[in-house]
Amino acid sequence: MLINNPRAQRSEYALRDILSIAQADESRAWLSTWPRLNPAPTPLYSLAHAAAHFGIASLHVKDESQRSALGSFKALGAPVALLRLVTRLWHTHRLDPRALFEGQHASLLAHLTVISATDGNHGKALAAAARSLGCQCVIVLHAQVSAEREWAIASEGARIMRIDGNYDASVAEAARLAHVNGWHVVSDTSYDGYTEIPRDVMQGYGTIPAEIIEQTASARDTPAFTHVLLQGGVGGLAAGVASYFCEWHGARRPHFIVVEPHQADCLYQSALAGHAAHATGSVDSIMAGLACGAASPLAWRVLEPCIDTFMTISDDEAIAAMRVLSDPSTNDVPIVAGESGAAGFAGLAALMRERSLAALAGLNSQSRVLVINTEGATAPALYEELTGQHPEDVLARQRTISHLA
Ligand SMILES: Cc1ncc(COP(=O)(O)O)c(C=O)c1O
């Protein structure tokens, strides 16, 4: 399914009150002091053979699987939101971000409890950040979150609570538990009356476009890319990345395409409805990070004018993309992309298979395309089952080929 967004605009960016380069850059500076992140920017790989195969001018993949040992871009969101929450709660203390991340104020924070629902990656990042700062973390998991994802979150020191329902039910349960116990919700999705923290989370994702602009030396009036494909869960990643590019490039911004699972099409439905909406499908998808039933209303305010095209893909298309990225059988660098991580590449493959769809999205032989691998093998056993490859073997081949390039 594909729809071109009738409300997309190409004008000066006017949403700095929600997301801005200034706030994103401040978040990036704070994140640079968190010892759990790798200090270098994540790689931006050029896949020349894949580009030739698709019939486009170039294809780049920003590889967020290498952001940290946590394995996904979510490591950029929750830590910033937690830091901003703590500095708001103790605003008279003038707490230094680096000192907080180094755990120097752990005794002050020992009785602070933060809670969130998650489908895996956000919860792991929040648990890791809470552990660094020295506060308590409770994570609510819905029925479909796998045991290996639960284990990864628990190993970061979080207390796990399981519920029977889906992701949206876990969001409601986290809000209820916080209300009853005096805990603080640190959620990556917004809802009625709750926007400050999800905005801080999205702002953290601005590190990705900031690095890309530096890596490609993109001047404001000469964007490196004509098209950017962004996978959508509640819409936070897409809003955090697209807003930065929109503010930087203004009317010359790239064409943005949001890719979701068929069964969890809440952003696609939002584009049809003209407001933040619910998915029409079962929501259950192998792309666990994208299996969200409701769009984040705050993210939607940014996506509505910034995203040009919304599309959906099948689980099989995501799995096929994971396989191609892991074993390109050309000189392209192999990349470890998890189920949600591969969705942008899968969306591009689906568009380039159908000339009419490619044309609707304005893709042609001149197009310079960017996709983001938002996670590595965050569920390693599932990754091996789906690709037939061990993540470490893919990484070993990646090192050899990157070295030769
Ligand atoms: C790996 C991965 N990619 C993309 C997303 C989508 O992000 P958002 O929910 O902010 O749209 C998620 C969300 O959890 C994720 O885990």
XYZ file of C-alpha atoms and ligand atoms in Angstrom:
421
model
C 0.000 0.000 0.000
C 1.271 3.488 -0.799
C -0.174 6.972 -0.427
C 1.303 10.335 -1.293
C 0.562 12.746 1.529
C -1.615 15.646 0.319
C -0.589 17.708 3.384
C 3.196 17.532 2.822
C 4.796 20.969 2.582
C 8.012 22.309 1.152
C 8.461 25.569 2.963
C 10.540 26.981 5.794
C 10.470 24.647 8.808
C 7.974 26.038 11.321
C 7.941 23.450 14.138
C 10.908 24.513 16.268
C 8.629 24.628 19.298
C 8.397 20.811 19.032
C 11.721 19.672 17.550
C 14.676 21.863 16.664
C 18.282 21.565 15.560
C 19.332 23.608 18.597
C 17.750 21.131 21.043
C 18.951 18.128 19.037
C 22.516 19.410 19.043
C 22.372 20.007 22.799
C 21.110 16.442 23.259
C 23.937 15.173 21.068
C 26.518 17.002 23.189
C 25.065 15.421 26.347
C 24.990 11.964 24.755
C 28.668 12.286 23.880
C 29.347 12.033 27.643
C 27.417 8.757 28.127
C 29.987 5.956 28.418
C 27.520 3.370 27.019
C 27.626 4.886 23.489
C 30.455 4.307 21.042
C 32.325 7.599 20.694
C 32.581 7.588 16.865
C 29.667 8.422 14.526
C 27.942 5.304 13.188
C 29.110 4.281 9.692
C 27.417 5.551 6.539
C 27.932 2.781 3.990
C 27.593 3.210 0.253
C 25.980 0.146 -1.369
C 26.972 0.691 -5.003
C 25.899 -2.730 -6.260
C 22.497 -2.552 -4.614
C 22.029 0.933 -6.122
C 22.858 -0.414 -9.595
C 20.512 -3.343 -9.051
C 17.667 -0.985 -8.082
C 18.467 1.380 -10.961
C 19.118 4.446 -8.766
C 22.155 6.736 -8.693
C 23.307 5.838 -5.175
C 22.233 4.122 -1.974
C 23.632 4.798 1.489
C 22.872 2.985 4.744
C 23.415 4.689 8.096
C 24.180 1.779 10.404
C 22.690 2.409 13.848
C 23.361 -1.174 14.887
C 26.836 0.140 15.696
C 25.667 2.994 17.955
C 26.373 0.932 21.068
C 26.305 -2.568 22.496
C 22.571 -1.941 23.048
C 22.225 -2.558 19.311
C 19.772 0.106 18.144
C 19.193 3.836 17.578
C 16.936 3.837 20.650
C 20.095 4.340 22.732
C 19.882 7.999 21.603
C 16.376 8.666 22.942
C 15.657 7.373 26.453
C 18.975 8.533 28.002
C 18.395 12.134 26.893
C 14.792 12.080 28.140
C 15.863 10.645 31.487
C 18.578 13.263 31.849
C 16.145 16.088 31.068
C 13.568 14.616 33.488
C 16.117 14.479 36.322
C 17.347 18.016 35.697
C 13.714 19.242 35.748
C 12.923 17.362 38.989
C 16.062 18.654 40.722
C 16.192 21.998 38.921
C 17.727 23.811 41.891
C 20.710 21.421 41.961
C 22.281 22.464 38.613
C 23.224 18.856 37.828
C 25.910 18.303 35.212
C 24.949 15.791 32.442
C 28.347 14.102 32.437
C 28.325 13.665 36.219
C 24.789 12.223 36.010
C 25.758 9.742 33.288
C 28.817 8.737 35.327
C 26.564 7.924 38.284
C 27.971 10.638 40.525
C 24.479 11.537 41.777
C 23.291 7.956 42.330
C 22.511 8.506 46.007
C 20.295 11.492 45.160
C 18.394 9.415 42.573
C 18.200 6.099 44.433
C 14.455 6.504 45.146
C 13.474 7.730 41.689
C 11.641 5.063 39.657
C 11.049 5.386 35.934
C 8.718 3.138 33.972
C 7.926 2.502 30.327
C 6.166 0.141 27.998
C 8.354 -1.163 25.213
C 8.573 -3.629 22.376
C 12.224 -4.091 23.248
C 14.720 -1.462 22.213
C 13.376 1.599 24.051
C 13.089 -0.396 27.280
C 16.632 -1.690 26.989
C 17.953 1.843 26.429
C 15.939 3.227 29.351
C 17.094 0.428 31.655
C 20.734 1.042 30.681
C 20.397 4.789 31.241
C 18.663 4.306 34.611
C 21.456 1.987 35.665
C 24.091 4.597 34.699
C 22.335 7.349 36.641
C 21.546 5.113 39.615
C 17.725 5.181 39.604
C 15.173 2.333 39.470
C 13.562 1.140 36.237
C 10.382 -0.864 35.642
C 9.574 -2.110 32.129
C 6.121 -3.277 31.013
C 6.179 -5.906 28.274
C 3.242 -6.980 26.155
C 2.478 -10.572 25.228
C 4.369 -10.582 21.922
C 7.756 -9.407 23.205
C 10.046 -12.428 22.935
C 11.811 -14.057 25.859
C 15.196 -13.133 24.428
C 14.212 -9.448 24.270
C 12.913 -9.686 27.862
C 16.207 -11.173 28.977
C 18.183 -8.382 27.286
C 16.172 -5.737 29.169
C 16.344 -7.571 32.492
C 20.113 -7.923 32.117
C 20.298 -4.100 32.181
C 18.844 -4.221 35.699
C 15.175 -3.417 34.968
C 12.251 -4.992 36.825
C 9.962 -6.635 34.245
C 6.164 -6.693 34.353
C 4.314 -8.781 31.747
C 0.784 -8.101 30.521
C -1.527 -10.092 28.251
C -2.453 -7.373 25.732
C -0.563 -5.691 22.903
C 1.830 -2.704 22.790
C -0.933 -0.136 23.264
C -2.235 -1.989 26.324
C 1.288 -1.969 27.787
C 1.486 1.826 27.291
C -1.762 2.220 29.255
C -0.573 -0.137 31.999
C 2.716 1.764 32.416
C 0.736 5.016 32.824
C -1.537 3.358 35.405
C 1.343 1.914 37.437
C 3.142 5.261 37.422
C 0.012 7.020 38.675
C -0.579 4.492 41.478
C 3.047 4.331 42.654
C 4.315 7.863 42.074
C 6.726 6.693 39.363
C 7.682 8.663 36.239
C 6.754 7.430 32.779
C 9.609 7.780 30.260
C 7.766 6.793 27.105
C 8.758 7.143 23.464
C 5.149 7.744 22.469
C 2.931 10.698 23.394
C -0.700 10.694 24.452
C -3.258 13.135 25.797
C -1.534 15.384 28.337
C 1.846 13.621 27.975
C 4.201 15.204 25.437
C 7.285 16.610 27.141
C 9.221 13.362 27.572
C 8.389 11.838 24.145
C 9.578 15.132 22.634
C 12.878 14.790 24.523
C 13.180 11.193 23.263
C 12.636 12.239 19.630
C 15.055 15.105 20.051
C 17.791 12.605 20.941
C 17.332 10.892 17.553
C 18.524 14.143 15.924
C 22.073 12.879 16.415
C 21.536 10.637 13.363
C 20.838 13.406 10.786
C 23.432 15.662 12.446
C 26.110 13.026 11.816
C 24.856 12.342 8.282
C 25.056 16.029 7.380
C 28.655 16.091 8.623
C 29.578 12.792 6.949
C 28.269 14.012 3.582
C 29.359 17.641 4.079
C 25.822 18.665 3.055
C 25.379 22.395 2.657
C 21.896 23.762 3.351
C 21.049 24.215 -0.335
C 22.680 20.997 -1.597
C 21.156 17.959 0.155
C 23.204 14.787 -0.265
C 20.034 12.730 -0.748
C 16.939 13.085 -2.883
C 15.024 10.396 -0.924
C 15.126 9.161 2.684
C 13.196 6.057 3.782
C 12.328 5.925 7.494
C 10.687 3.015 9.261
C 7.672 3.896 11.386
C 6.504 2.538 14.726
C 4.734 5.330 16.629
C 6.516 7.858 14.375
C 9.219 9.133 16.734
C 12.226 8.082 14.664
C 10.746 9.544 11.478
C 9.870 12.816 13.230
C 13.277 13.132 14.919
C 15.185 12.542 11.674
C 12.930 14.307 9.156
C 12.515 17.447 11.303
C 16.276 17.979 11.437
C 16.677 17.654 7.667
C 13.605 19.865 7.100
C 15.011 22.616 9.301
C 18.480 22.316 7.714
C 17.450 22.172 4.053
C 14.124 24.045 4.147
C 12.302 23.862 0.805
C 15.181 21.814 -0.688
C 14.665 18.961 1.745
C 14.698 15.339 0.511
C 11.508 13.398 -0.281
C 10.662 11.408 2.871
C 9.029 7.984 2.745
C 7.728 6.269 5.894
C 7.660 2.459 5.825
C 5.461 0.371 8.176
C 4.303 -3.253 8.444
C 0.971 -3.918 6.643
C -0.557 -5.030 9.967
C 0.657 -1.996 11.971
C -0.142 0.881 9.608
C -1.006 3.614 12.124
C 0.994 6.315 10.303
C -0.390 5.321 6.901
C -3.889 5.535 8.423
C -2.992 8.911 9.956
C -2.068 10.187 6.491
C -5.456 9.024 5.188
C -7.359 10.530 8.129
C -5.420 13.784 8.488
C -4.845 13.189 12.222
C -2.993 10.714 14.472
C -4.847 7.434 13.979
C -4.930 3.739 14.838
C -3.705 0.832 12.727
C -6.321 -1.228 10.944
C -4.505 -4.597 11.106
C -3.646 -7.104 13.828
C -0.573 -4.998 14.802
C 1.395 -8.192 15.371
C 4.462 -8.169 13.100
C 7.855 -9.796 13.022
C 9.133 -6.193 12.898
C 8.692 -5.914 16.677
C 9.841 -2.290 16.912
C 7.284 -1.244 14.301
C 4.377 -3.238 15.739
C 2.547 -0.209 17.141
C -1.210 0.279 16.959
C -1.423 4.035 17.573
C 0.532 6.931 16.110
C 2.176 9.317 18.566
C 0.100 12.536 18.253
C 3.149 14.713 18.883
C 5.210 12.883 16.254
C 2.263 13.182 13.863
C 2.323 16.999 14.126
C 5.825 16.841 12.612
C 5.168 14.038 10.142
C 2.039 15.595 8.639
C 3.914 18.435 6.879
C 7.307 16.656 6.528
C 6.557 13.204 5.078
C 5.748 12.916 1.382
C 4.893 9.226 1.053
C 3.580 6.539 3.414
C 3.837 2.861 2.498
C 3.545 -0.578 4.065
C 5.477 -3.819 3.589
C 4.994 -7.465 4.542
C 6.970 -9.419 7.118
C 8.363 -11.545 4.259
C 9.712 -8.431 2.540
C 11.492 -7.429 5.765
C 13.011 -10.894 6.117
C 14.178 -10.846 2.472
C 15.861 -7.475 3.117
C 17.611 -8.818 6.234
C 19.008 -11.652 4.109
C 20.220 -9.442 1.253
C 21.877 -7.017 3.673
C 23.581 -9.845 5.581
C 24.889 -11.532 2.448
C 24.901 -9.138 -0.535
C 26.842 -11.668 -2.750
C 28.527 -8.635 -4.342
C 31.272 -6.355 -3.102
C 28.757 -4.333 -1.068
C 29.518 -4.382 2.632
C 27.438 -6.925 4.610
C 25.265 -5.334 7.309
C 23.610 -6.897 10.355
C 20.052 -5.587 10.169
C 17.342 -6.818 12.536
C 13.681 -7.215 11.561
C 12.775 -3.552 12.066
C 16.230 -2.366 11.044
C 15.868 -3.735 7.515
C 12.432 -2.176 6.887
C 13.681 0.950 5.070
C 15.727 -1.148 2.654
C 12.739 -3.494 2.241
C 10.540 -0.519 1.389
C 12.991 0.635 -1.277
C 13.154 -2.879 -2.762
C 9.338 -3.017 -2.908
C 9.162 0.363 -4.658
C 11.869 -0.436 -7.208
C 10.204 -3.756 -8.108
C 7.095 -1.910 -9.357
C 7.887 0.891 -11.811
C 4.535 2.537 -11.140
C 5.194 2.681 -7.376
C 8.728 4.010 -7.897
C 7.305 6.718 -10.148
C 4.691 7.681 -7.538
C 7.491 8.175 -5.009
C 9.542 10.098 -7.573
C 12.327 7.483 -7.639
C 14.383 7.143 -10.825
C 17.924 6.680 -12.125
C 18.911 10.085 -10.720
C 17.812 9.317 -7.169
C 20.308 9.389 -4.308
C 18.709 7.363 -1.541
C 19.359 7.039 2.205
C 18.034 4.284 4.464
C 18.735 3.787 8.153
C 19.486 0.404 9.659
C 17.863 1.131 13.009
C 18.891 -2.085 14.772
C 21.284 -4.990 14.554
C 20.622 -8.514 15.781
C 18.763 -7.350 18.895
C 17.115 -10.795 19.021
C 20.131 -12.901 17.977
C 18.427 -16.323 17.893
C 15.625 -14.966 15.687
C 18.196 -13.245 13.459
C 19.997 -16.547 12.921
C 16.736 -18.368 12.243
C 15.600 -15.766 9.677
C 18.894 -15.197 7.836
C 20.668 -18.522 8.358
C 23.686 -16.530 9.512
C 25.346 -15.858 12.814
C 25.608 -12.080 13.427
C 29.283 -12.431 14.370
C 30.054 -14.065 10.991
C 28.349 -11.201 9.144
C 30.359 -8.710 11.191
C 33.596 -10.571 10.436
C 32.890 -10.305 6.677
C 31.904 -6.686 7.147
C 35.286 -5.916 8.735
C 37.150 -7.592 5.860
C 35.209 -5.764 3.137
C 35.224 -2.367 4.929
C 38.972 -2.774 5.279
C 39.397 -3.423 1.525
C 37.120 -0.508 0.517
C 14.643 -0.950 15.560
C 13.540 0.031 15.511
N 13.360 0.735 14.380
C 12.383 1.648 14.279
C 11.514 1.869 15.334
C 10.405 2.877 15.156
O 10.559 3.984 15.974
P 9.270 4.844 16.390
O 8.414 3.981 17.256
O 9.843 5.995 17.104
O 8.576 5.200 15.113
C 11.667 1.156 16.535
C 10.784 1.384 17.681
O 10.865 0.735 18.698
C 12.708 0.215 16.631
O 12.919 -0.487 17.746
